[in-house]
Coordinates of C-alpha atoms (C1' of nucleotides) in Angstrom, one line a residue:
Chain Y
X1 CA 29.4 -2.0 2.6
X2 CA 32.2 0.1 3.1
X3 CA 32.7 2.1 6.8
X4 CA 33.7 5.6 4.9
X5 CA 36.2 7.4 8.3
X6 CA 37.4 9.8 6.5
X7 CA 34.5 11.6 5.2
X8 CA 32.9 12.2 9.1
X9 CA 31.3 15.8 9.1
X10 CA 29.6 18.0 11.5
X11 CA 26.5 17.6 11.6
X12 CA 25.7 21.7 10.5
X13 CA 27.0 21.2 7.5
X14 CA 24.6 17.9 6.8
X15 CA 22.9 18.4 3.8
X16 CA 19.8 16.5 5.4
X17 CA 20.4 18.5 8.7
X18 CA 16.5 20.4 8.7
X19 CA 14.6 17.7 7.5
X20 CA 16.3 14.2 9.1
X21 CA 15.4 12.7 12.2
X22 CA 17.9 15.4 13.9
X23 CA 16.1 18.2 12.3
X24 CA 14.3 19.9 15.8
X25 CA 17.7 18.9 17.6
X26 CA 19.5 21.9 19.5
X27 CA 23.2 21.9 19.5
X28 CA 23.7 20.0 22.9
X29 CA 21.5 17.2 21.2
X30 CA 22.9 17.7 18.1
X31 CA 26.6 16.8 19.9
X32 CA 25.1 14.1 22.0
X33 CA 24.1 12.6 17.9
X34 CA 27.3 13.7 16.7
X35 CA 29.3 11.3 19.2
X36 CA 26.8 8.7 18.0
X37 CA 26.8 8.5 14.6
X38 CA 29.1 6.8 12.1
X39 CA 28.9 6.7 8.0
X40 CA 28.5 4.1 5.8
X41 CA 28.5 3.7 2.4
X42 CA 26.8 1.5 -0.3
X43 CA 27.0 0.6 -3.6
X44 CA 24.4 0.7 -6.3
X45 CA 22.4 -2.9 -5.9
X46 CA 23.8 -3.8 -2.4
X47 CA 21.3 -5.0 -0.2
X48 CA 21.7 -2.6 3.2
X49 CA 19.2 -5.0 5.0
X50 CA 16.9 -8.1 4.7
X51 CA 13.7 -9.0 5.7
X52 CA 13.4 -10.3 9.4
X53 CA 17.3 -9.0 10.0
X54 CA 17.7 -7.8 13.6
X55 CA 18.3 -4.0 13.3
X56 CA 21.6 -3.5 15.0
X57 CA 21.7 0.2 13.8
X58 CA 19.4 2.4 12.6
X59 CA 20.1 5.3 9.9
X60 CA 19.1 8.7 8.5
X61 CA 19.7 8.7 4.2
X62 CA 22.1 11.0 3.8
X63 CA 22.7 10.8 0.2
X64 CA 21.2 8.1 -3.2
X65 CA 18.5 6.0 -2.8
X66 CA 17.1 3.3 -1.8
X67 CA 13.8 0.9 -1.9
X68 CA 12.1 -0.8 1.0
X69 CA 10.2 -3.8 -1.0
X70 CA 9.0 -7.1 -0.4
X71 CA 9.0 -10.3 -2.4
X72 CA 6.9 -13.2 -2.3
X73 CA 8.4 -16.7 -2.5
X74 CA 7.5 -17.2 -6.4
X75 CA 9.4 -14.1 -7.0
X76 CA 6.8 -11.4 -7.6
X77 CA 8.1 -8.4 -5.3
X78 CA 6.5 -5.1 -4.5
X79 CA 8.2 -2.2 -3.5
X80 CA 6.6 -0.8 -0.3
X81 CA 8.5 2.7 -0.1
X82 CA 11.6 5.0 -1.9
X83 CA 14.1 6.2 0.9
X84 CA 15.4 9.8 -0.6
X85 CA 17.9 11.4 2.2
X86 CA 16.8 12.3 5.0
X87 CA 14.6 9.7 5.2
X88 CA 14.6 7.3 8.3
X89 CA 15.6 3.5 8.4
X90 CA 14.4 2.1 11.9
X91 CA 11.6 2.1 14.4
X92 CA 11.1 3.8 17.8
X93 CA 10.8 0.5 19.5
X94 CA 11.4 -2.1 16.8
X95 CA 14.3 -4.6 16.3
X96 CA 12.9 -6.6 13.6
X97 CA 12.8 -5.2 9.8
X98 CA 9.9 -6.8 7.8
X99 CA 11.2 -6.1 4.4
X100 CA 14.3 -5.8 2.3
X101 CA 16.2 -2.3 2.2
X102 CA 18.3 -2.0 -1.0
X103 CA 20.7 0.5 -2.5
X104 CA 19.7 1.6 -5.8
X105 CA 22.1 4.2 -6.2
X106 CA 25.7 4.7 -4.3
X107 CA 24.5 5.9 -1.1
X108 CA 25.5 6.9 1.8
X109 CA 24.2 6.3 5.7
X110 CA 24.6 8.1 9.0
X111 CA 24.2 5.4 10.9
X112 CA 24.0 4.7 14.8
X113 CA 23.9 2.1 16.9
X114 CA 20.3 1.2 17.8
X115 CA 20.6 0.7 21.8
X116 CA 22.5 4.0 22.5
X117 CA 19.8 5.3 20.0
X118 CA 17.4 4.3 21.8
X119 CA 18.7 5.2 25.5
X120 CA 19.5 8.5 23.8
X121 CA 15.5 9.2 22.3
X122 CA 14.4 8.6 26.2
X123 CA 16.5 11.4 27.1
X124 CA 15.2 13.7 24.0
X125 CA 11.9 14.5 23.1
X126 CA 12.9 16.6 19.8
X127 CA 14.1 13.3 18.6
X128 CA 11.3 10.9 19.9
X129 CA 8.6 13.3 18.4
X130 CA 10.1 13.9 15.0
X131 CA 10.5 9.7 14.6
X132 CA 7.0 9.6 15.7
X133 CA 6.1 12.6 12.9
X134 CA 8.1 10.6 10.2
X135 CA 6.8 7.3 10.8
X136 CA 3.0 8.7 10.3
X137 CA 4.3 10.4 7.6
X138 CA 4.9 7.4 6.1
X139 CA 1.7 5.7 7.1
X140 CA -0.4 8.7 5.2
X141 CA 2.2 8.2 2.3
X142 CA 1.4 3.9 2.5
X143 CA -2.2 4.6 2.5
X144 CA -2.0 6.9 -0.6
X145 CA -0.2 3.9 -2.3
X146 CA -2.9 1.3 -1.0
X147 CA -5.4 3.9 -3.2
X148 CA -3.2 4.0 -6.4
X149 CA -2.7 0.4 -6.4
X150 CA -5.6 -1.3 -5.9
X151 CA -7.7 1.4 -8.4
X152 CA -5.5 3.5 -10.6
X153 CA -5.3 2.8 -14.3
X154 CA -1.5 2.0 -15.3
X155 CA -1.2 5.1 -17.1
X156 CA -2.4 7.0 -13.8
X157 CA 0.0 5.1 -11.8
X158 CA 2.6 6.3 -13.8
X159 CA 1.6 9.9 -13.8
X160 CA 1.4 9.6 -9.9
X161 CA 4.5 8.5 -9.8
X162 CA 6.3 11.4 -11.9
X163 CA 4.3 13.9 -9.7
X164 CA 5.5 12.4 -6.6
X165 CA 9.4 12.6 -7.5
X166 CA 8.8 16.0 -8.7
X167 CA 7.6 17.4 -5.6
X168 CA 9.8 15.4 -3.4
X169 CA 12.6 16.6 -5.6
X170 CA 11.3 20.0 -5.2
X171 CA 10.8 19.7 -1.2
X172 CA 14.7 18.9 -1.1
X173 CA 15.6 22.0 -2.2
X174 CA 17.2 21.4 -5.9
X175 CA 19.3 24.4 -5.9
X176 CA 19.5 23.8 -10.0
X177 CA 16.1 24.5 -12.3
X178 CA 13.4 23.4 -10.8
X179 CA 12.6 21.3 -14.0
X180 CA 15.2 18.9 -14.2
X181 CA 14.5 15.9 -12.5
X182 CA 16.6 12.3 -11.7
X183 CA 14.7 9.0 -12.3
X184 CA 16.6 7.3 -10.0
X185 CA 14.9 3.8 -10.8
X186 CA 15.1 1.5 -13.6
X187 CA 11.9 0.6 -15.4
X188 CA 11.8 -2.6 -13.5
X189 CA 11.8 -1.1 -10.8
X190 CA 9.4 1.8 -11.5
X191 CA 7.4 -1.6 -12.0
X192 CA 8.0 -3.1 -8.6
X193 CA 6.9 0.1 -7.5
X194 CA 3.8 0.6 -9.0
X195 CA 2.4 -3.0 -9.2
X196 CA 2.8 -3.3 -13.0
X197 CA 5.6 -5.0 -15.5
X198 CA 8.4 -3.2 -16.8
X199 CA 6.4 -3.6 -20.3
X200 CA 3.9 -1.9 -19.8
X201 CA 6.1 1.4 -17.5
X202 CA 8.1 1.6 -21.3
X203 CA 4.3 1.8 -23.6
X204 CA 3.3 4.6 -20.7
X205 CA 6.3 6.8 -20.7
X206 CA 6.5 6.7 -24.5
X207 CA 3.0 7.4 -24.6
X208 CA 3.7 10.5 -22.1
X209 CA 6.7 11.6 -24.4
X210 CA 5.2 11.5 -27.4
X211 CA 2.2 13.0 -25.9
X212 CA 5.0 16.3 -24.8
X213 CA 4.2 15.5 -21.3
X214 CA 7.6 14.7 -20.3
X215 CA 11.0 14.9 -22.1
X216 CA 14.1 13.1 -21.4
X217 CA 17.5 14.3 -22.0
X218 CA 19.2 10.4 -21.1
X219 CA 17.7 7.5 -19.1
X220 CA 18.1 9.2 -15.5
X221 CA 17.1 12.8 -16.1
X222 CA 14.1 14.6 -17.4
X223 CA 11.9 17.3 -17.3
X224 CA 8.0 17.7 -17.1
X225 CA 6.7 19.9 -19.9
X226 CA 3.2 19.8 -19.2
X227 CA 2.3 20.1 -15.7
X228 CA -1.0 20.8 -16.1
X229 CA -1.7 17.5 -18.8
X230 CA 0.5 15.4 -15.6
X231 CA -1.4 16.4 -13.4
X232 CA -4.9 15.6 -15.3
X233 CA -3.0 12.3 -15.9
X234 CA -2.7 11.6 -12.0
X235 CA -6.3 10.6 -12.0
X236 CA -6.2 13.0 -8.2
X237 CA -8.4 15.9 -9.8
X238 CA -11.0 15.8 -12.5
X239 CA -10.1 19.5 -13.3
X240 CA -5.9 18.7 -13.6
X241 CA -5.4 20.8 -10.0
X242 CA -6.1 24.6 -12.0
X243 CA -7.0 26.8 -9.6
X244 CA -7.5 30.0 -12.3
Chain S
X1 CA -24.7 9.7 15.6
X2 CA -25.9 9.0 19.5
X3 CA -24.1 10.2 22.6
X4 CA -25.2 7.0 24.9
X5 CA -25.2 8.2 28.6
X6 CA -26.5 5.5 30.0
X7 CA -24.3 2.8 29.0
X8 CA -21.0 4.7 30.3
X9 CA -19.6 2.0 31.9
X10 CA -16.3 1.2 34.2
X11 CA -13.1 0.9 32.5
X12 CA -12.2 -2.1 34.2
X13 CA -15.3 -4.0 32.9
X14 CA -14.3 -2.6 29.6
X15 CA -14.1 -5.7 26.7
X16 CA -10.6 -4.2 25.2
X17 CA -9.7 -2.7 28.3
X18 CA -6.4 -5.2 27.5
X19 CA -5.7 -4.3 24.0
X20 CA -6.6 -0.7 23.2
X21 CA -4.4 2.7 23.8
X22 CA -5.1 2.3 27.5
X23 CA -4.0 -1.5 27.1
X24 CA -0.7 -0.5 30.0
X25 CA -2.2 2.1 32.2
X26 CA -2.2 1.6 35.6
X27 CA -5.3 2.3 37.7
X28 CA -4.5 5.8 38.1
X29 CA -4.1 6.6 35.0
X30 CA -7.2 4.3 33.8
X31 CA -8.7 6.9 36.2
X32 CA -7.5 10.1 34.6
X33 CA -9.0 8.8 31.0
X34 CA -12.1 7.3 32.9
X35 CA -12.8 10.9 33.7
X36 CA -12.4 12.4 30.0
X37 CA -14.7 9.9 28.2
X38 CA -18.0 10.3 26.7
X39 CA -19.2 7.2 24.5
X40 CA -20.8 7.6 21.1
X41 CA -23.1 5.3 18.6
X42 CA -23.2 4.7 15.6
X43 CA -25.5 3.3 13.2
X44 CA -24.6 1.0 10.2
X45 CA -24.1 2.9 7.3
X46 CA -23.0 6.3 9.1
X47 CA -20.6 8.1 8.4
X48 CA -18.1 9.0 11.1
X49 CA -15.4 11.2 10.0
X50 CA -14.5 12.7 6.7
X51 CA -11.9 13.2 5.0
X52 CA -10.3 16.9 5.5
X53 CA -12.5 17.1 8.8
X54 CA -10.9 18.0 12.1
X55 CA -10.3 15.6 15.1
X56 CA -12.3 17.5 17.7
X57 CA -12.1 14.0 19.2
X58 CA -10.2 10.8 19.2
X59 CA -11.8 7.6 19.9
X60 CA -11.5 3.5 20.7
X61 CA -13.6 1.3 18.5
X62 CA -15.5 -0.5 21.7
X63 CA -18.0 -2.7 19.3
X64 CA -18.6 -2.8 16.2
X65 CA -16.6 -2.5 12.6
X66 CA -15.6 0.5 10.4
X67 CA -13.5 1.4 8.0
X68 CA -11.0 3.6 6.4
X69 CA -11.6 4.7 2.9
X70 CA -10.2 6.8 0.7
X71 CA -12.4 8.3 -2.5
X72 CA -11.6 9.3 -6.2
X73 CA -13.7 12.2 -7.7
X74 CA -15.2 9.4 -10.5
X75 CA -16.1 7.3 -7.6
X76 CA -13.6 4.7 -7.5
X77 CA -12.7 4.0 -3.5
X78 CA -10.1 2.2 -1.9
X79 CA -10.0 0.9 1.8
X80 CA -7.2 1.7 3.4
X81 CA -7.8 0.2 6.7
X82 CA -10.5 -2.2 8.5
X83 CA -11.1 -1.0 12.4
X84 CA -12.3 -3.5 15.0
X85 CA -12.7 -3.6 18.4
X86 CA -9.7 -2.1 20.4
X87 CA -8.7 -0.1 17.2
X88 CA -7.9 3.3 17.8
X89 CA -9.2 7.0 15.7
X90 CA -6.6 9.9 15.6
X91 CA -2.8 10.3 15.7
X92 CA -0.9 11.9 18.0
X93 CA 0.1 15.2 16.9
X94 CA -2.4 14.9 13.8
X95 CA -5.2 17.2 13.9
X96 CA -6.7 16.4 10.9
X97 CA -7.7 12.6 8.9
X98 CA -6.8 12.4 5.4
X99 CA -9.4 9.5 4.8
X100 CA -13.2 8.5 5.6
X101 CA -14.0 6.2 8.6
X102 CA -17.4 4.7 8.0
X103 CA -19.2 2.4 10.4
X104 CA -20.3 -0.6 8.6
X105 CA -22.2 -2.2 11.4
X106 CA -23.6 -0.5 14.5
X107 CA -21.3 0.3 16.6
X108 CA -19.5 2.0 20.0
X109 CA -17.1 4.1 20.7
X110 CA -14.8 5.7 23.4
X111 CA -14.3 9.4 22.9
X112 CA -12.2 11.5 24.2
X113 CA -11.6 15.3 23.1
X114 CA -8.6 15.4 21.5
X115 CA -7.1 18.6 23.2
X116 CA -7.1 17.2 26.8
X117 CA -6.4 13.8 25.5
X118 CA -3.4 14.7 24.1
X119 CA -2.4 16.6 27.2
X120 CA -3.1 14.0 29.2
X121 CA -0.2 12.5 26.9
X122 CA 2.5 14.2 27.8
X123 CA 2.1 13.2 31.4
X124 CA 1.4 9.6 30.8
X125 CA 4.1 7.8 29.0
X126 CA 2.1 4.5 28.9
X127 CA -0.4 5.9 26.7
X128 CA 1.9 8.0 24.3
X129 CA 3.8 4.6 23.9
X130 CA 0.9 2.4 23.3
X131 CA -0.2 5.0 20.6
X132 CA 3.3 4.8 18.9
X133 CA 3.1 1.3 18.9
X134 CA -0.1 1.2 17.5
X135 CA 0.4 3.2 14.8
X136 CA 3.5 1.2 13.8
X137 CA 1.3 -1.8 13.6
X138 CA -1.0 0.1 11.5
X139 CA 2.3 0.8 8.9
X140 CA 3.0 -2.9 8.9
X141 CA -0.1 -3.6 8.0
X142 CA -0.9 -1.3 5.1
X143 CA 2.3 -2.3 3.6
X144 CA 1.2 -5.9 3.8
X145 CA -1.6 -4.8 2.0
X146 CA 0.4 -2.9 -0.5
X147 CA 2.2 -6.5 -1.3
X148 CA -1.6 -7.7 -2.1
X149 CA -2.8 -5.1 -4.0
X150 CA 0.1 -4.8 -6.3
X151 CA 0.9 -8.3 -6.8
X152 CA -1.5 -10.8 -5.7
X153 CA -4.3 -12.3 -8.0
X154 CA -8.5 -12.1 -7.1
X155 CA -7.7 -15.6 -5.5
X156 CA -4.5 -14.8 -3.2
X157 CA -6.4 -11.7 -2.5
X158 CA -9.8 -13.1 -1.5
X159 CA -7.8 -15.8 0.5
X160 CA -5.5 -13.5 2.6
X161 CA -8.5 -11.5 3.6
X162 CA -10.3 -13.9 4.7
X163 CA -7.0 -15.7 6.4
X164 CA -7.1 -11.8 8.0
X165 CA -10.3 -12.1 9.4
X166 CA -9.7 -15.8 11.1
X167 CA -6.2 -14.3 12.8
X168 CA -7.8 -10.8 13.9
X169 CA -11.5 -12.9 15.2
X170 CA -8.9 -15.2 17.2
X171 CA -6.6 -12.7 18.3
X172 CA -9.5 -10.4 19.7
X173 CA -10.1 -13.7 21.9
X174 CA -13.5 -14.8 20.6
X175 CA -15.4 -17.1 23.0
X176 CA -17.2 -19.1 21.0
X177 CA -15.9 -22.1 18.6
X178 CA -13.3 -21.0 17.1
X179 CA -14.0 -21.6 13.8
X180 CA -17.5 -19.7 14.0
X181 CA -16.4 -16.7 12.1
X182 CA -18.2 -13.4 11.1
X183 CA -17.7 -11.4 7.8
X184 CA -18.7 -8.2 8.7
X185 CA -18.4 -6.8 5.1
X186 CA -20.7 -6.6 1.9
X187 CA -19.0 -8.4 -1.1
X188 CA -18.7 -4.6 -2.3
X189 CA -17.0 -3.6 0.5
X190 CA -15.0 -6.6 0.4
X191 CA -13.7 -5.4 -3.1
X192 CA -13.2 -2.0 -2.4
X193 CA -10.5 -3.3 0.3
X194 CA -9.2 -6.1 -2.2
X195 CA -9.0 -3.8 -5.2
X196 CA -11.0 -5.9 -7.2
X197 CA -15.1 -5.6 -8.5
X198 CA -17.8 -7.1 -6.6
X199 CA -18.6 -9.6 -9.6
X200 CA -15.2 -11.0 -8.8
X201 CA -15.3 -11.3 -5.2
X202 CA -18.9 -12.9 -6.2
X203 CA -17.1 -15.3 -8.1
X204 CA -14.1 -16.5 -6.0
X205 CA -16.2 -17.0 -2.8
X206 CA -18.1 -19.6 -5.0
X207 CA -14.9 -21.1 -6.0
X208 CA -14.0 -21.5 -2.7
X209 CA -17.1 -22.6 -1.4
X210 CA -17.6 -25.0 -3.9
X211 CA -13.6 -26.2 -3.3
X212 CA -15.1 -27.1 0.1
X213 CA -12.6 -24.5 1.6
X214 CA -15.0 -22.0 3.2
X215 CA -18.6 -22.8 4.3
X216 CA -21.5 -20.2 4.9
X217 CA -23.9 -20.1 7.0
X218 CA -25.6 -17.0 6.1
X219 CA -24.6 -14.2 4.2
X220 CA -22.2 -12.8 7.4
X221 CA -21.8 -16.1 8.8
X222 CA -19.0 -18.6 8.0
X223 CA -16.6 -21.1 8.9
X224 CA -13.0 -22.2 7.3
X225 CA -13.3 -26.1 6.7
X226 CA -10.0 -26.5 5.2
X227 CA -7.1 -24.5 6.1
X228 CA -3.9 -25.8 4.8
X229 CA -6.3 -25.2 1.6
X230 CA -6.7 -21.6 2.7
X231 CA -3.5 -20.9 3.6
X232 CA -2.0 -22.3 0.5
X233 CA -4.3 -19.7 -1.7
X234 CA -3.0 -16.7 -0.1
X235 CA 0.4 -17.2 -1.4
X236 CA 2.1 -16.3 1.1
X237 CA 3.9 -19.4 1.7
X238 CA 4.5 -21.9 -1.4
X239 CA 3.8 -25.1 1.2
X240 CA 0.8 -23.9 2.6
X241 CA 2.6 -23.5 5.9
X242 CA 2.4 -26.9 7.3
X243 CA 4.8 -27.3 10.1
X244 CA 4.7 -30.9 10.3
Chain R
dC1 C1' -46.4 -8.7 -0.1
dG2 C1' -43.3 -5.5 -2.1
dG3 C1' -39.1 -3.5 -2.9
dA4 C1' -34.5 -2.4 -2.3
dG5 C1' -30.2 -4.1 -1.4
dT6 C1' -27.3 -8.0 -2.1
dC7 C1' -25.6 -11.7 -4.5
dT8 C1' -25.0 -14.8 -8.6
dT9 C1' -24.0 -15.9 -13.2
dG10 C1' -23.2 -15.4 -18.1
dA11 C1' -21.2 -13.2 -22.3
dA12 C1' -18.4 -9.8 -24.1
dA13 C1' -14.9 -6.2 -23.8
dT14 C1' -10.4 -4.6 -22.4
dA15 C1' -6.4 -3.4 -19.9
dT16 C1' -2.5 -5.4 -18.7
dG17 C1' 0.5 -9.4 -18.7
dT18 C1' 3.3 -12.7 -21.3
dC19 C1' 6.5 -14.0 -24.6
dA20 C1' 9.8 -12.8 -27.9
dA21 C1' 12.8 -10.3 -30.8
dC22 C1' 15.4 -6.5 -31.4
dT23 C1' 17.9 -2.0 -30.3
dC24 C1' 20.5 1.0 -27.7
dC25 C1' 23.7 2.0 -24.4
dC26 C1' 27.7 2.0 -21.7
dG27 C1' 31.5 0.0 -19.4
dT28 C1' 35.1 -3.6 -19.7
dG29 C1' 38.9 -5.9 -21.2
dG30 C1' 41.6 -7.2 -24.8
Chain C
dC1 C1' 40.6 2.1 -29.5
dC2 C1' 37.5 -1.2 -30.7
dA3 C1' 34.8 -5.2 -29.9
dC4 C1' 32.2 -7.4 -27.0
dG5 C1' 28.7 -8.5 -23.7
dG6 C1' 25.1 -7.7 -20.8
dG7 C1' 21.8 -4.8 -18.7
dA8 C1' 18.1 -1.7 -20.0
dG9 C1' 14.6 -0.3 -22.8
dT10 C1' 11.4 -0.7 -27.0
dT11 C1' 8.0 -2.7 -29.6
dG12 C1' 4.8 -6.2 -31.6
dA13 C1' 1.7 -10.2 -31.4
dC14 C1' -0.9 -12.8 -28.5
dA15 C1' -2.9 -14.6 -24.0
dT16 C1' -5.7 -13.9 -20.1
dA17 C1' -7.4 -12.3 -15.7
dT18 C1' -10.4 -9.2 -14.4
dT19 C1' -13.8 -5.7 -15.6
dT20 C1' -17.9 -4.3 -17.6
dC21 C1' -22.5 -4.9 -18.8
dA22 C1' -26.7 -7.2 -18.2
dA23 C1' -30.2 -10.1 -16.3
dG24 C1' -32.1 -12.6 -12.9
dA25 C1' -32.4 -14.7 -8.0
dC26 C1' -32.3 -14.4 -3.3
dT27 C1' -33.4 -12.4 1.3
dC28 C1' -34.3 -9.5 4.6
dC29 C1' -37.3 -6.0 6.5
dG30 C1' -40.9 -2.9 6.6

DNA sequence: CGGAGTCTTGAAATATGTCAACTCCCGTGG
DNA sequence: CCACGGGAGTTGACATATTTCAAGACTCCG
């Protein structure tokens, strides 16, 4: 972990500025945060936290990603979320982290230190509400996982899972073609992810290529060439979500 | 569905008057939600909210058991969360439910309308946090389960549930011998929460019974005979999590 | 007493996991 | 610049846990 001083920006230049935790802040909040906040920076693979580590700061995702996952003492693990920036690490009233948070790309945190944090959320309800919005967020997003994993086929899984970075790539605002995506996991863990093995993610997404559902132009970046077959594939809508 | 009049009772008698969203109110407060609440019964089998439908009220699970379920258009279903006593319906700031709650036994509960209830937060800090709080617990826990439903086996899975249902019956403060527990689920509910068919829920509950682990009673009646046993099957913990 | 819902049990089918070998990259260090 | 090495991905053959299909037994309630 690297603390990165030099590359400290205002905050209305923050790429994640309207959809972080600071996104309803006015500017007098916004400098309060902006006194606050430090950056830190990862590499790909570091681990940023570990299960039952005391959370000294908490974090908004500025840039990369990362995986929330947990792993059982015979070594099977399960990823339990994908942090894309702007995406929170901490909990209104928690000190105790209940699974591991690792890097998966270089990434980069705007971090600050959890008591001020907190002294500083009494005093501002933008902030307090929007943690409260993100955390259900998340709880909606958990529950919608519970349904894939315990009853989706693997080939549905996987289709699920290609919808779900296309629209959160989408939501980001990728300036560039809306079509070309980043797979910012390895197959192993696209398998952690979706409760499968790493054999059987390669046999689906050759299936989906050869099928011309998707297309790859190298490991990390691809585009979707058949929304409408995906979205069939998703197992969400008998009718592939046409509205025509 | 039954609006019960007569059995509106006093808050103070109230049998999760400790542990629901009005677990930290003072007596005034207590007084302000005593005023807003209408109780409501349910039959088993009915269905309580559906999925899409709007919160005109939110509510505490008084008696009883439901639960949270989320449907595919072939039928498949999922639970996504198990509601006993104390439990609480609606989010704050939420207005709509993304998932069925069905009551699978008879039940009660505490209504309030949602638009005054959530005014009511704003001016009572004790309740907004208890709601927070509650609905962090409810993200732990569905990531939990996301760990079981993508990576334990029919065994682990039948044995955390049931390990579930011990720590949840004891929490909740039963009375009676503690080991007297009740399964308030049908072996196909059981495996729409588990992920799994009913034929294999059928078939691990005899395992265990006939392992001399569990021991019925009747159908919804049972108690754990051997523990370390039990806790060793949920793989959670590779030596059974004897303290010695 | 009947009947429906629940549970049990067996046999067969199958999706996914396991094991294993091989290829393809890509970055590193000589 | 090339060779090397290791991580990542592919693919096949085989194993197996769980599902599927099916038949029957139990039990509770009207």
């Amino acid at each position: 972990m690297t603390v990165d001083l030099l590359s400290r920006q205002n905050c209305s230049d923050c790429p994640i500025r309207h959809r972080a935790v600071c996104a309803r802040c006015s500017p007098e909040e916004l400098d309060q945060l902006e006194r606050l906040k430090t950056y830190k920076s990862f590499k790909a693979g570091d681990p940023i936290l570990w299960r039952g580590d005391t959370l000294t700061y908490v974090a908004s995702l500025v840039e990369g990603v990362a995986t929330l996952g947990k792993t059982m003492e015979d070594g099977r693990t399960q990823m339990v979320g994908l942090l894309l920036p702007s995406d929170f690490i901490g909990r209104p009233g928690r000190s105790e982290i209940d699974f591991d948070v690792v890097a998966v790309t270089d990434l980069t945190l705007c971090c600050f230190q959890r008591k001020p944090f907190e002294a500083l959320i009494g005093s501002t309800p933008h902030i307090a509400q929007r943690l409260v919005e993100m955390a259900l967020d998340e709880l909606d997003v958990a529950r919608e996982w519970m349904l894939l994993l315990g009853r989706k086929t693997a080939r549905e899984k996987i289709a699920t899972f290609i919808n779900m970075l296309v629209q959160r790539q989408h939501l980001s605002g990728a300036e560039n073609d809306k079509r070309a995506l980043v797979l910012p996991l390895t197959q192993e863990q696209i398998a952690n992810y979706l409760g499968l093995t790493l054999e059987t993610v390669s046999r689906q997404l050759s299936a989906m290529k050869k099928e011309g559902i998707v297309q790859f132009s190298d490991r990390r970046h691809f585009e979707v060439v058949d929304f409408p077959a995906l979205h069939m594939a998703t197992g969400d809508d008998s009718d592939g979500g046409m509205l025509v």
